[in-house]
Coordinates of C-alpha atoms in Angstrom, one line a residue:
Chain I
X1 CA -14.7 -60.2 6.1
X2 CA -18.0 -58.9 8.1
X3 CA -17.5 -61.9 10.3
X4 CA -15.1 -62.9 12.7
X5 CA -14.0 -66.4 12.2
X6 CA -11.7 -68.0 14.4
X7 CA -8.5 -70.3 14.0
X8 CA -8.0 -71.7 16.6
X9 CA -3.8 -72.9 17.6
X10 CA -1.5 -72.6 20.4
X11 CA 2.1 -74.3 20.2
X12 CA 0.4 -76.4 23.2
X13 CA -1.0 -78.4 20.4
X14 CA 2.1 -79.4 19.1
X15 CA 2.8 -81.4 21.6
X16 CA 0.5 -84.2 20.4
X17 CA 4.1 -86.0 19.6
X18 CA 4.3 -89.5 19.8
X19 CA 7.9 -89.9 18.9
X20 CA 10.5 -89.0 15.8
X21 CA 9.3 -90.3 12.3
X22 CA 5.5 -91.4 13.6
X23 CA 3.3 -90.8 10.2
X24 CA 1.1 -88.5 12.6
X25 CA 3.0 -85.1 12.6
X26 CA 1.4 -81.8 13.6
X27 CA 4.4 -80.0 12.0
X28 CA 1.7 -79.6 8.9
X29 CA -0.1 -76.9 11.2
X30 CA 2.5 -75.1 11.1
X31 CA 4.0 -75.5 7.8
X32 CA -0.3 -74.8 6.8
X33 CA 0.2 -71.5 9.5
X34 CA 3.4 -69.9 8.1
X35 CA 1.7 -70.3 4.3
X36 CA -1.1 -68.2 5.2
X37 CA 0.8 -65.6 7.0
X38 CA 3.0 -65.4 3.5
X39 CA -0.3 -65.2 1.6
X40 CA -1.7 -62.3 4.4
X41 CA -4.3 -64.3 4.6
X42 CA -4.4 -65.0 8.2
X43 CA -3.9 -62.2 11.5
X44 CA -3.3 -63.3 15.2
X45 CA -6.5 -61.1 15.9
X46 CA -8.5 -64.1 14.3
X47 CA -6.2 -66.7 16.0
X48 CA -7.9 -68.2 19.6
X49 CA -6.4 -70.1 22.1
X50 CA -7.4 -73.7 22.5
X51 CA -8.4 -73.9 26.0
X52 CA -7.9 -77.6 27.9
X53 CA -11.0 -80.3 28.2
X54 CA -11.6 -81.1 31.9
X55 CA -12.3 -84.6 33.0
X56 CA -15.7 -84.1 33.6
X57 CA -16.0 -82.9 29.4
X58 CA -13.7 -86.0 28.7
X59 CA -16.3 -88.2 30.5
X60 CA -19.3 -87.2 28.1
X61 CA -17.7 -90.3 25.8
X62 CA -14.8 -91.6 27.7
X63 CA -14.4 -94.2 30.3
X64 CA -13.1 -93.0 33.5
X65 CA -10.7 -96.5 33.5
X66 CA -9.2 -95.3 30.3
X67 CA -8.8 -91.3 31.2
X68 CA -7.1 -92.9 34.4
X69 CA -4.8 -95.2 32.2
X70 CA -4.0 -92.4 29.8
X71 CA -2.9 -90.1 32.7
X72 CA -0.8 -92.4 34.2
X73 CA 0.5 -93.3 30.5
X74 CA 1.5 -90.1 30.6
X75 CA 3.4 -90.4 34.1
X76 CA 5.3 -93.4 32.9
X77 CA 3.0 -95.7 35.3
X78 CA 0.9 -97.1 33.4
X79 CA 2.6 -101.3 33.0
X80 CA 2.7 -102.6 29.1
X81 CA 0.4 -105.2 30.5
X82 CA -2.1 -102.4 31.7
X83 CA -1.4 -100.2 28.5
X84 CA -2.6 -103.0 25.9
X85 CA -6.0 -103.6 27.0
X86 CA -6.5 -99.6 26.3
X87 CA -5.2 -99.8 23.1
X88 CA -1.9 -97.5 24.2
X89 CA 1.8 -98.2 23.7
X90 CA 1.7 -99.9 20.3
X91 CA 3.3 -98.7 17.0
X92 CA 0.4 -96.5 16.4
X93 CA -0.2 -94.9 19.9
X94 CA 3.1 -94.8 21.7
X95 CA 3.4 -93.8 25.1
X96 CA 5.1 -90.1 25.3
X97 CA 5.3 -88.2 28.3
X98 CA 2.1 -85.9 29.6
X99 CA 0.3 -87.7 26.6
X100 CA -3.4 -87.1 28.6
X101 CA -2.1 -82.8 28.6
X102 CA -1.6 -83.5 24.6
X103 CA -4.6 -85.0 24.5
X104 CA -7.4 -83.1 26.4
X105 CA -5.4 -79.8 24.9
X106 CA -6.7 -80.9 21.3
X107 CA -10.4 -82.0 22.7
X108 CA -10.6 -78.1 24.9
X109 CA -9.5 -76.6 21.6
X110 CA -12.4 -78.7 19.6
X111 CA -14.6 -77.0 22.5
X112 CA -13.0 -73.7 22.2
X113 CA -14.4 -73.7 18.2
X114 CA -17.6 -75.1 19.4
X115 CA -18.5 -72.2 22.0
X116 CA -17.0 -69.4 19.8
X117 CA -19.9 -70.7 17.2
X118 CA -22.5 -71.6 19.5
X119 CA -22.2 -68.4 21.6
X120 CA -22.2 -66.4 18.5
X121 CA -19.0 -64.7 18.6
X122 CA -18.5 -65.7 15.3
X123 CA -20.0 -68.4 12.5
X124 CA -17.2 -70.3 12.0
X125 CA -14.2 -71.7 13.7
X126 CA -11.4 -73.5 12.8
X127 CA -9.4 -76.1 14.7
X128 CA -6.7 -78.0 12.9
X129 CA -5.3 -79.9 15.8
X130 CA -9.0 -81.6 16.2
X131 CA -10.7 -84.4 13.8
X132 CA -9.4 -87.5 15.9
X133 CA -12.3 -89.3 14.9
X134 CA -11.0 -92.8 15.7
X135 CA -10.7 -92.6 19.6
X136 CA -13.3 -95.1 21.1
X137 CA -14.8 -94.9 24.7
X138 CA -12.2 -96.7 26.7
X139 CA -9.4 -97.4 24.0
X140 CA -6.6 -95.3 21.7
X141 CA -7.0 -96.5 17.6
X142 CA -5.6 -95.2 14.5
X143 CA -3.4 -92.4 16.2
X144 CA -6.3 -91.3 18.2
X145 CA -5.9 -90.9 22.2
X146 CA -9.6 -88.6 23.3
X147 CA -12.2 -88.2 20.6
X148 CA -12.4 -84.8 20.6
X149 CA -15.0 -84.8 17.2
X150 CA -17.3 -87.1 19.7
X151 CA -16.7 -84.8 23.0
X152 CA -17.7 -81.8 21.1
X153 CA -20.8 -83.3 19.9
X154 CA -21.7 -84.9 22.8
X155 CA -20.8 -81.3 24.3
X156 CA -23.4 -79.8 21.6
X157 CA -26.4 -82.1 22.7
X158 CA -26.2 -81.3 26.4
X159 CA -25.1 -77.2 26.6
X160 CA -26.6 -76.6 23.3
X161 CA -29.5 -79.1 22.5
X162 CA -28.6 -78.3 18.6
X163 CA -28.7 -81.0 16.1
X164 CA -25.6 -81.9 14.6
X165 CA -24.5 -83.1 11.2
X166 CA -21.1 -84.9 11.6
X167 CA -19.2 -84.7 8.2
X168 CA -15.7 -86.6 7.4
X169 CA -13.8 -86.4 5.1
X170 CA -10.6 -88.4 6.0
X171 CA -9.8 -91.6 3.6
X172 CA -10.4 -93.8 6.6
X173 CA -14.0 -94.4 8.0
X174 CA -14.8 -91.9 11.0
X175 CA -16.1 -95.5 12.8
X176 CA -15.0 -93.8 17.0
X177 CA -17.5 -90.7 16.1
X178 CA -20.2 -93.3 14.1
X179 CA -20.1 -96.1 16.6
X180 CA -20.9 -93.1 19.5
X181 CA -24.0 -91.7 18.2
X182 CA -25.2 -94.5 16.4
X183 CA -28.9 -94.8 18.5
X184 CA -29.0 -90.8 18.9
X185 CA -31.2 -89.2 16.0
X186 CA -30.1 -86.1 16.9
X187 CA -26.4 -86.3 15.5
X188 CA -26.4 -87.8 11.8
X189 CA -23.2 -88.9 10.7
X190 CA -21.8 -88.7 7.4
X191 CA -18.5 -90.7 6.4
X192 CA -16.9 -90.8 2.8
X193 CA -13.4 -92.9 2.5
X194 CA -11.6 -95.7 1.0
X195 CA -13.7 -99.0 1.2
X196 CA -12.7 -101.2 4.5
X197 CA -12.0 -104.0 2.1
X198 CA -7.7 -103.4 3.2
X199 CA -7.9 -99.9 4.8
X200 CA -7.8 -99.3 8.3
X201 CA -10.6 -99.6 10.3
X202 CA -12.3 -101.6 8.3
X203 CA -15.7 -100.6 9.1
X204 CA -17.9 -97.8 7.3
X205 CA -20.1 -99.6 5.0
X206 CA -23.2 -98.1 3.0
X207 CA -25.4 -101.0 5.4
X208 CA -24.4 -99.2 8.8
X209 CA -27.2 -96.9 9.1
X210 CA -28.0 -96.6 12.8
X211 CA -29.5 -98.8 15.6
X212 CA -33.1 -98.2 17.1
X213 CA -33.9 -94.4 17.0
X214 CA -30.6 -93.6 15.5
X215 CA -31.7 -96.0 12.2
X216 CA -31.0 -93.2 9.3
X217 CA -28.3 -91.2 10.7
X218 CA -25.3 -92.9 9.7
X219 CA -24.0 -92.5 6.4
X220 CA -21.2 -94.3 4.9
X221 CA -20.0 -93.8 1.3
X222 CA -17.0 -96.4 0.4
X223 CA -15.3 -95.4 -2.0
X224 CA -13.3 -97.7 -4.3
X225 CA -9.5 -97.7 -3.9
X226 CA -7.9 -95.2 -6.7
X227 CA -10.5 -93.3 -6.9
X228 CA -10.1 -90.0 -8.8
X229 CA -10.9 -86.2 -8.1
X230 CA -14.5 -86.4 -10.2
X231 CA -16.0 -89.2 -8.5
X232 CA -14.8 -88.2 -5.1
X233 CA -16.6 -84.9 -5.9
X234 CA -20.2 -86.4 -7.1
X235 CA -20.5 -89.0 -4.2
X236 CA -19.4 -86.1 -2.1
X237 CA -21.9 -83.3 -3.3
X238 CA -24.9 -85.5 -4.1
X239 CA -24.4 -87.5 -0.6
X240 CA -23.7 -84.4 1.6
X241 CA -26.7 -82.1 -0.3
X242 CA -29.1 -84.5 0.5
X243 CA -28.6 -86.0 3.7
X244 CA -28.3 -81.7 5.0
X245 CA -32.2 -81.2 3.5
X246 CA -33.4 -84.5 4.6
X247 CA -32.0 -83.8 8.3
X248 CA -31.7 -79.7 8.3
X249 CA -28.9 -79.5 11.0
X250 CA -28.6 -76.7 13.5
X251 CA -25.1 -77.3 13.5
X252 CA -22.1 -78.6 10.7
X253 CA -19.3 -80.1 12.1
X254 CA -16.7 -81.5 9.2
X255 CA -13.7 -83.0 9.7
X256 CA -11.1 -82.3 7.0
X257 CA -9.0 -85.1 7.1
X258 CA -6.5 -84.8 4.2
X259 CA -5.2 -88.3 3.8
X260 CA -7.4 -89.0 0.6
X261 CA -4.6 -86.9 -1.8
X262 CA -2.6 -89.2 -4.5
X263 CA 0.5 -88.9 -2.4
X264 CA -0.8 -89.7 0.4
X265 CA 1.6 -92.9 1.7
X266 CA -1.4 -94.6 4.2
X267 CA -4.5 -94.6 1.8
X268 CA -5.0 -95.7 -1.9
X269 CA -7.2 -92.9 -3.3
X270 CA -6.7 -91.2 -6.2
X271 CA -7.8 -87.4 -5.7
X272 CA -5.8 -84.2 -6.4
X273 CA -5.3 -80.9 -4.4
X274 CA -8.8 -80.0 -6.4
X275 CA -11.3 -81.7 -3.7
X276 CA -10.0 -80.2 -0.9
X277 CA -10.8 -76.7 -3.1
X278 CA -14.1 -78.0 -3.5
X279 CA -15.0 -80.1 -0.1
X280 CA -14.8 -76.7 2.4
X281 CA -17.0 -75.0 -0.4
X282 CA -19.8 -77.3 -0.1
X283 CA -19.7 -77.2 4.0
X284 CA -19.9 -73.8 3.7
X285 CA -23.1 -73.3 1.4
X286 CA -25.1 -76.0 3.5
X287 CA -23.6 -74.2 6.7
X288 CA -25.5 -70.9 5.7
X289 CA -28.1 -72.6 3.9
X290 CA -29.2 -74.8 6.7
X291 CA -27.3 -73.6 10.1
X292 CA -27.3 -70.2 10.0
X293 CA -23.5 -70.2 9.4
X294 CA -22.6 -72.4 12.0
X295 CA -20.0 -74.3 10.8
X296 CA -17.3 -75.6 13.1
X297 CA -14.0 -77.3 11.3
X298 CA -11.5 -79.6 12.3
X299 CA -8.1 -81.5 11.5
X300 CA -7.4 -85.3 11.0
X301 CA -6.0 -87.5 8.6
X302 CA -3.1 -86.7 6.3
X303 CA 0.7 -88.3 6.3
X304 CA 2.0 -86.0 3.3
X305 CA 2.6 -83.1 5.2
X306 CA 5.0 -81.3 3.4
X307 CA 3.1 -81.5 -0.6
X308 CA -0.4 -81.9 0.9
X309 CA -1.4 -81.4 3.7
X310 CA -0.5 -76.8 4.1
X311 CA -2.3 -76.9 0.9
X312 CA -5.6 -78.1 1.6
X313 CA -6.0 -76.9 5.4
X314 CA -5.1 -73.5 3.8
X315 CA -7.7 -73.6 1.0
X316 CA -9.7 -74.7 4.4
X317 CA -9.5 -71.4 6.0
X318 CA -9.0 -69.3 2.7
X319 CA -12.7 -71.3 2.1
X320 CA -13.8 -70.7 5.3
X321 CA -13.1 -66.5 5.5
X322 CA -13.4 -66.3 1.4
X323 CA -9.6 -65.5 0.6
X324 CA -10.0 -68.5 -1.8
X325 CA -8.5 -66.3 -4.5
X326 CA -5.3 -65.8 -2.8
X327 CA -4.7 -69.2 -3.8
X328 CA -4.2 -69.3 -7.5
X329 CA -1.0 -69.8 -9.2
X330 CA 2.0 -70.4 -7.7
X331 CA 2.9 -70.7 -3.9
X332 CA 5.0 -67.9 -2.2
X333 CA 8.7 -67.8 -2.7
X334 CA 9.9 -67.2 0.7
X335 CA 7.6 -70.2 1.9
X336 CA 9.1 -72.8 -0.7
X337 CA 12.4 -71.7 0.1
X338 CA 12.0 -71.9 3.9
X339 CA 10.6 -75.6 3.8
X340 CA 12.0 -76.7 0.7
X341 CA 15.0 -77.9 2.3
X342 CA 13.7 -79.2 5.0
X343 CA 11.3 -81.1 3.3
X344 CA 12.3 -85.1 1.8
X345 CA 10.2 -84.4 -1.3
X346 CA 10.4 -81.6 -3.4
X347 CA 7.8 -79.3 -2.5
X348 CA 5.3 -78.4 -5.2
X349 CA 5.3 -74.8 -6.4
X350 CA 1.8 -74.6 -7.4
X351 CA -1.9 -74.7 -5.2
X352 CA -3.0 -76.5 -7.6
X353 CA -1.5 -79.4 -8.7
X354 CA -0.6 -80.9 -12.6
X355 CA -2.7 -82.4 -14.8
X356 CA -0.5 -85.8 -15.1
X357 CA -0.2 -85.9 -11.4
X358 CA 0.3 -89.9 -11.8
X359 CA -0.6 -92.0 -14.6
X360 CA -4.1 -93.0 -15.7
X361 CA -6.0 -95.3 -13.4
X362 CA -6.6 -98.3 -15.2
X363 CA -10.7 -99.6 -14.7
X364 CA -11.3 -96.2 -14.2
X365 CA -14.6 -96.0 -15.2
X366 CA -15.5 -99.5 -13.6
X367 CA -14.5 -97.6 -10.6
X368 CA -16.7 -94.6 -11.3
X369 CA -19.8 -96.8 -12.1
X370 CA -19.0 -98.9 -8.6
X371 CA -19.0 -95.3 -6.4
X372 CA -22.4 -94.0 -8.3
X373 CA -24.1 -97.2 -7.1
X374 CA -22.4 -97.2 -3.8
X375 CA -23.9 -93.6 -3.4
X376 CA -27.3 -94.7 -4.8
X377 CA -27.7 -97.6 -2.3
X378 CA -26.6 -95.6 0.7
X379 CA -29.2 -92.9 0.1
X380 CA -31.3 -95.3 -1.0
X381 CA -32.9 -94.9 2.3
X382 CA -34.0 -91.3 1.9
X383 CA -36.5 -91.9 -0.7
X384 CA -38.8 -94.3 1.4
Chain F
X1 CA -16.4 -122.2 17.5
X2 CA -19.3 -124.1 19.1
X3 CA -23.4 -123.9 17.9
X4 CA -24.3 -123.2 21.5
X5 CA -22.4 -120.0 21.8
X6 CA -23.8 -118.7 18.3
X7 CA -27.2 -119.7 18.7
X8 CA -30.1 -117.8 19.7
X9 CA -32.5 -119.7 23.4
X10 CA -35.2 -117.3 23.9
X11 CA -36.7 -119.2 20.6
X12 CA -40.3 -118.8 19.8
X13 CA -42.5 -122.1 19.1
X14 CA -45.7 -122.7 18.4
X15 CA -48.1 -125.8 19.0
X16 CA -49.2 -128.5 16.4
X17 CA -52.7 -127.5 17.5
X18 CA -51.9 -123.8 17.0
X19 CA -53.8 -122.7 13.3
X20 CA -51.5 -121.7 10.3
X21 CA -53.3 -118.1 11.1
X22 CA -51.0 -117.7 14.1
X23 CA -48.2 -118.8 11.8
X24 CA -48.4 -116.6 9.6
X25 CA -49.2 -113.4 12.2
X26 CA -46.5 -114.4 14.3
X27 CA -43.9 -114.6 11.7
X28 CA -44.7 -111.4 10.6
X29 CA -44.6 -109.9 14.1
X30 CA -41.5 -111.4 15.3
X31 CA -39.9 -110.8 11.4
X32 CA -38.6 -114.7 11.5
X33 CA -39.1 -117.2 8.3
X34 CA -39.2 -120.3 11.0
X35 CA -41.4 -121.4 14.0
X36 CA -39.8 -124.5 15.6
X37 CA -42.9 -126.8 16.8
X38 CA -43.0 -128.3 20.2
X39 CA -44.9 -130.5 22.6
X40 CA -45.8 -129.7 26.4
X41 CA -42.6 -131.1 27.2
X42 CA -40.3 -128.6 24.4
X43 CA -39.6 -132.3 23.0
X44 CA -39.1 -130.7 18.6
X45 CA -41.9 -132.6 16.6
X46 CA -41.6 -130.1 13.7
X47 CA -40.6 -127.3 11.8
X48 CA -43.1 -124.5 9.6
X49 CA -41.4 -122.5 7.4
X50 CA -42.6 -119.5 6.1
X51 CA -42.3 -121.3 2.4
X52 CA -44.1 -124.6 3.4
X53 CA -46.8 -121.8 4.1
X54 CA -46.6 -120.3 1.0
X55 CA -46.6 -123.3 -0.8
X56 CA -49.5 -124.9 0.4
X57 CA -52.0 -121.7 0.8
X58 CA -54.5 -121.9 -1.8
X59 CA -55.2 -119.2 -4.5
X60 CA -55.7 -115.6 -3.2
X61 CA -59.3 -115.9 -6.0
X62 CA -60.5 -118.7 -3.3
X63 CA -61.0 -116.5 -0.5
X64 CA -63.4 -119.5 1.2
X65 CA -60.9 -121.6 0.6
X66 CA -58.0 -119.4 2.4
X67 CA -59.9 -119.0 4.8
X68 CA -60.5 -122.6 5.6
X69 CA -56.8 -123.0 5.3
X70 CA -55.9 -120.6 7.7
X71 CA -57.9 -122.0 10.4
X72 CA -56.5 -125.6 9.3
X73 CA -53.4 -126.5 12.4
X74 CA -49.9 -126.7 11.7
X75 CA -49.8 -130.2 12.0
X76 CA -51.0 -130.4 8.6
X77 CA -48.4 -128.6 6.7
X78 CA -45.5 -129.2 9.6
X79 CA -42.2 -131.0 8.6
X80 CA -41.9 -133.9 11.2
X81 CA -38.6 -135.0 9.6
X82 CA -36.1 -132.0 10.7
X83 CA -32.7 -131.4 10.2
X84 CA -31.3 -130.3 13.0
X85 CA -28.0 -129.4 15.0
X86 CA -26.4 -129.8 18.9
X87 CA -25.3 -127.9 21.2
X88 CA -21.9 -129.2 20.8
X89 CA -21.9 -129.3 16.7
X90 CA -19.1 -126.6 15.5
X91 CA -20.0 -124.0 13.0
X92 CA -18.0 -125.0 9.9
X93 CA -20.5 -128.2 10.0
X94 CA -23.3 -126.2 10.7
X95 CA -22.5 -124.2 7.4
X96 CA -21.9 -127.0 5.2
X97 CA -25.1 -128.7 6.4
X98 CA -27.1 -124.8 5.1
X99 CA -25.5 -125.6 2.3
X100 CA -26.2 -129.4 1.7
X101 CA -29.7 -129.2 2.4
X102 CA -30.4 -125.6 0.9
X103 CA -32.1 -124.3 4.6
X104 CA -31.5 -121.5 6.1
X105 CA -32.5 -122.4 9.8
X106 CA -31.8 -125.1 12.2
X107 CA -33.1 -126.2 15.8
X108 CA -31.2 -126.7 18.2
X109 CA -32.3 -130.4 19.9
X110 CA -30.4 -131.3 23.4
X111 CA -31.7 -135.0 24.3
X112 CA -35.2 -134.0 22.2
X113 CA -35.9 -131.1 24.0
X114 CA -35.0 -127.9 21.8
X115 CA -32.2 -125.4 23.4
X116 CA -32.0 -122.9 20.8
X117 CA -32.3 -121.8 16.9
X118 CA -29.5 -121.0 14.5
X119 CA -29.9 -119.1 11.3
X120 CA -27.7 -118.7 8.4
X121 CA -27.5 -114.9 9.6
X122 CA -25.7 -116.1 13.0
X123 CA -23.4 -118.4 11.3
X124 CA -22.5 -115.1 8.9
X125 CA -22.1 -113.3 11.6
X126 CA -19.8 -115.6 13.5
X127 CA -17.7 -116.2 9.7
X128 CA -17.3 -112.0 9.8
X129 CA -16.1 -112.7 13.6
X130 CA -13.5 -115.1 12.7
X131 CA -12.0 -113.0 9.7
X132 CA -11.9 -110.0 12.6
X133 CA -13.5 -107.2 10.6
X134 CA -15.3 -106.7 13.3
X135 CA -12.6 -104.8 15.2
X136 CA -10.5 -101.8 13.9
X137 CA -7.5 -102.9 11.1
X138 CA -5.6 -103.3 7.9
X139 CA -6.3 -106.4 5.9
X140 CA -3.4 -107.5 3.5
X141 CA -2.8 -110.4 1.5
X142 CA 0.3 -112.3 0.5
X143 CA 0.5 -114.4 -1.7
X144 CA 3.3 -116.9 -0.4
X145 CA 4.2 -120.5 -1.8
X146 CA 2.8 -124.1 -0.3
X147 CA 5.4 -125.0 2.1
X148 CA 5.7 -125.8 5.1
X149 CA 7.1 -122.8 7.6
X150 CA 6.0 -120.4 5.3
X151 CA 3.1 -118.8 7.8
X152 CA 5.5 -118.7 10.8
X153 CA 8.3 -117.2 8.6
X154 CA 5.5 -113.8 8.0
X155 CA 4.6 -114.2 11.6
X156 CA 8.1 -114.0 12.7
X157 CA 8.7 -110.5 10.3
X158 CA 5.7 -108.9 11.6
X159 CA 6.8 -109.8 15.3
X160 CA 9.3 -107.0 15.2
X161 CA 6.6 -104.5 15.2
X162 CA 4.2 -104.1 17.7
X163 CA 1.2 -105.0 16.2
X164 CA -1.3 -107.6 16.8
X165 CA -2.7 -109.8 14.4
X166 CA -6.4 -110.1 15.3
X167 CA -7.2 -112.5 12.7
X168 CA -5.3 -114.8 9.8
X169 CA -7.0 -116.5 7.0
X170 CA -5.0 -118.9 4.4
X171 CA -7.1 -119.5 1.3
X172 CA -6.1 -121.3 -2.0
X173 CA -4.7 -119.3 -4.9
X174 CA -7.0 -119.9 -8.1
X175 CA -4.4 -118.1 -10.5
X176 CA -1.4 -120.5 -9.3
X177 CA -1.7 -123.5 -7.9
X178 CA 1.3 -124.1 -6.2
X179 CA 0.6 -120.9 -3.8
X180 CA -1.5 -120.0 -1.7
X181 CA -2.8 -116.1 0.1
X182 CA -2.7 -115.7 3.3
X183 CA -5.0 -112.8 4.7
X184 CA -3.7 -111.1 7.7
X185 CA -5.7 -108.4 9.7
X186 CA -3.8 -106.2 11.4
X187 CA -4.3 -103.7 14.5
X188 CA -2.9 -100.9 13.1
X189 CA -3.8 -97.8 10.8
X190 CA 0.5 -97.4 9.5
X191 CA 0.7 -101.5 7.8
X192 CA 3.4 -99.8 5.6
X193 CA 6.4 -101.0 7.6
X194 CA 5.0 -104.3 7.7
X195 CA 4.7 -104.4 4.3
X196 CA 8.2 -103.3 3.4
X197 CA 10.1 -105.5 5.1
X198 CA 7.6 -108.7 4.2
X199 CA 8.4 -106.6 0.6
X200 CA 12.4 -107.5 1.6
X201 CA 12.2 -111.0 2.6
X202 CA 10.8 -111.3 -1.3
X203 CA 7.3 -112.2 -0.3
X204 CA 4.8 -110.5 -2.8
X205 CA 2.0 -108.3 -1.1
X206 CA -1.1 -108.8 -3.6
X207 CA -3.0 -105.9 -1.5
X208 CA -2.8 -103.1 -1.0
X209 CA -2.3 -102.7 -4.7
X210 CA -4.0 -102.6 -8.1
X211 CA -2.6 -104.8 -11.0
X212 CA 1.2 -103.5 -11.2
X213 CA 0.1 -100.5 -10.4
X214 CA 1.7 -98.5 -7.5
X215 CA 0.5 -95.6 -4.9
X216 CA 2.7 -92.7 -4.0

């Protein structure tokens, strides 16, 4: 490890907690950190503390009335009627004490990662608490209150004037980020997700390509439900490499949601842990090829917090720090023992998933064909 | 929804004395395919479409004839028997008119004056809005017996969860004549609690699901 690489974390990030039993659960970060420490892949010297985002920074993307509403909600001073207009107090984003502070530190963590990379303290930074890509200008959506990805990109534009490539491999469409930069040719957004035919948020079809000056700077690959590793990786590699070559980014921001796995309870893709080895690998390569290594990786979705997210996110850090060889064979025994009896499901014992993780998918070849055509259509405008 | 809520009011028009070349250039510049023809009082007297021009233009090999053709006034090729819409027509009526006459656009006329134009694209956009897909949400499909009270019962189940219903569509079930399919768009990223509650009440969820194949 020649370069310094940062892992942004503090226990304050765990305050982003809606309620007991809510699917969005940051315990997954604790599980990931513990796993990395067990294999000796994360040292305290690599960890840096997130700062709090200021109101001014949040205003780069969010409406002042919305920020006020979140602040009031966190103090129990927002009526139910008012809350509904801002997407707060719903089943997805219930109100919780001090929700403004808990959300502002999530954004601040992403800004900390950005400054670390852009001020050349090191080439890469990871902030697993971030990646809340559904947040809108004036509305909470899909578990996301403030959109740290959007704020960070706008912050990079204003402070460093760099061209940003945003790569979103969460199983849900990265709608909040896409719409924020829909007419901006200096920010290229790529989202690879399960088709919105049934899945939230419903957008992210190939014809959402940007608007005005930003036309040709938004890309979407809606994959069919039950897409498996090979087809997912084909779509990802082809799309992301061609777009990076076309766009020549100054910095790459990846949203590494870990909810495309077969086990994920909220989505219907059928990938395995293998994609979480491969996805960061290419992002890493492209960052060195086009952006002098500048790469900021964020968390995102991921609702099987026991069997999927810890391995997937550990692999992200291992790729970033060049230690993937540490993720072979069985998982550390101490980790399995420690978390095994707290987990409601039995934990996988190996880094890789077994061959027969799930029964064969009907219509597999049709799904692959459809995804291939989707990729072709989405990339058509690159050739023009 | 009414035509007046969907139509474009800033209509690009020409006069019957204008040349066919004017129309060709204007269509190209504005990327449109339909030009209503009006008189000085904005009364609609005809329409010219890109199809009218294409089918009237002489062969490209007769350049002289083509020049002559392009200089002719629009009244020589315009359709005078125009199918129109009224601002108070409903979206469904307009959609049916497009379908029945196989046309792509309708001038909107009130008291003989042209007040707007509505195209198939505008109607399609409205239908997309009606299905609620322009707001973040999850879609679920439920097969239900075709009898009164079913929709109310389903919504009653959903009422327990603090989740907004963005749209409801009901369509005939092509597989089973005695049932219907209800499509709900829910303002949530996590439909599982609602799906489970509906399943407990013996409702058949078609999607998200795949022919007997279950995830997780």
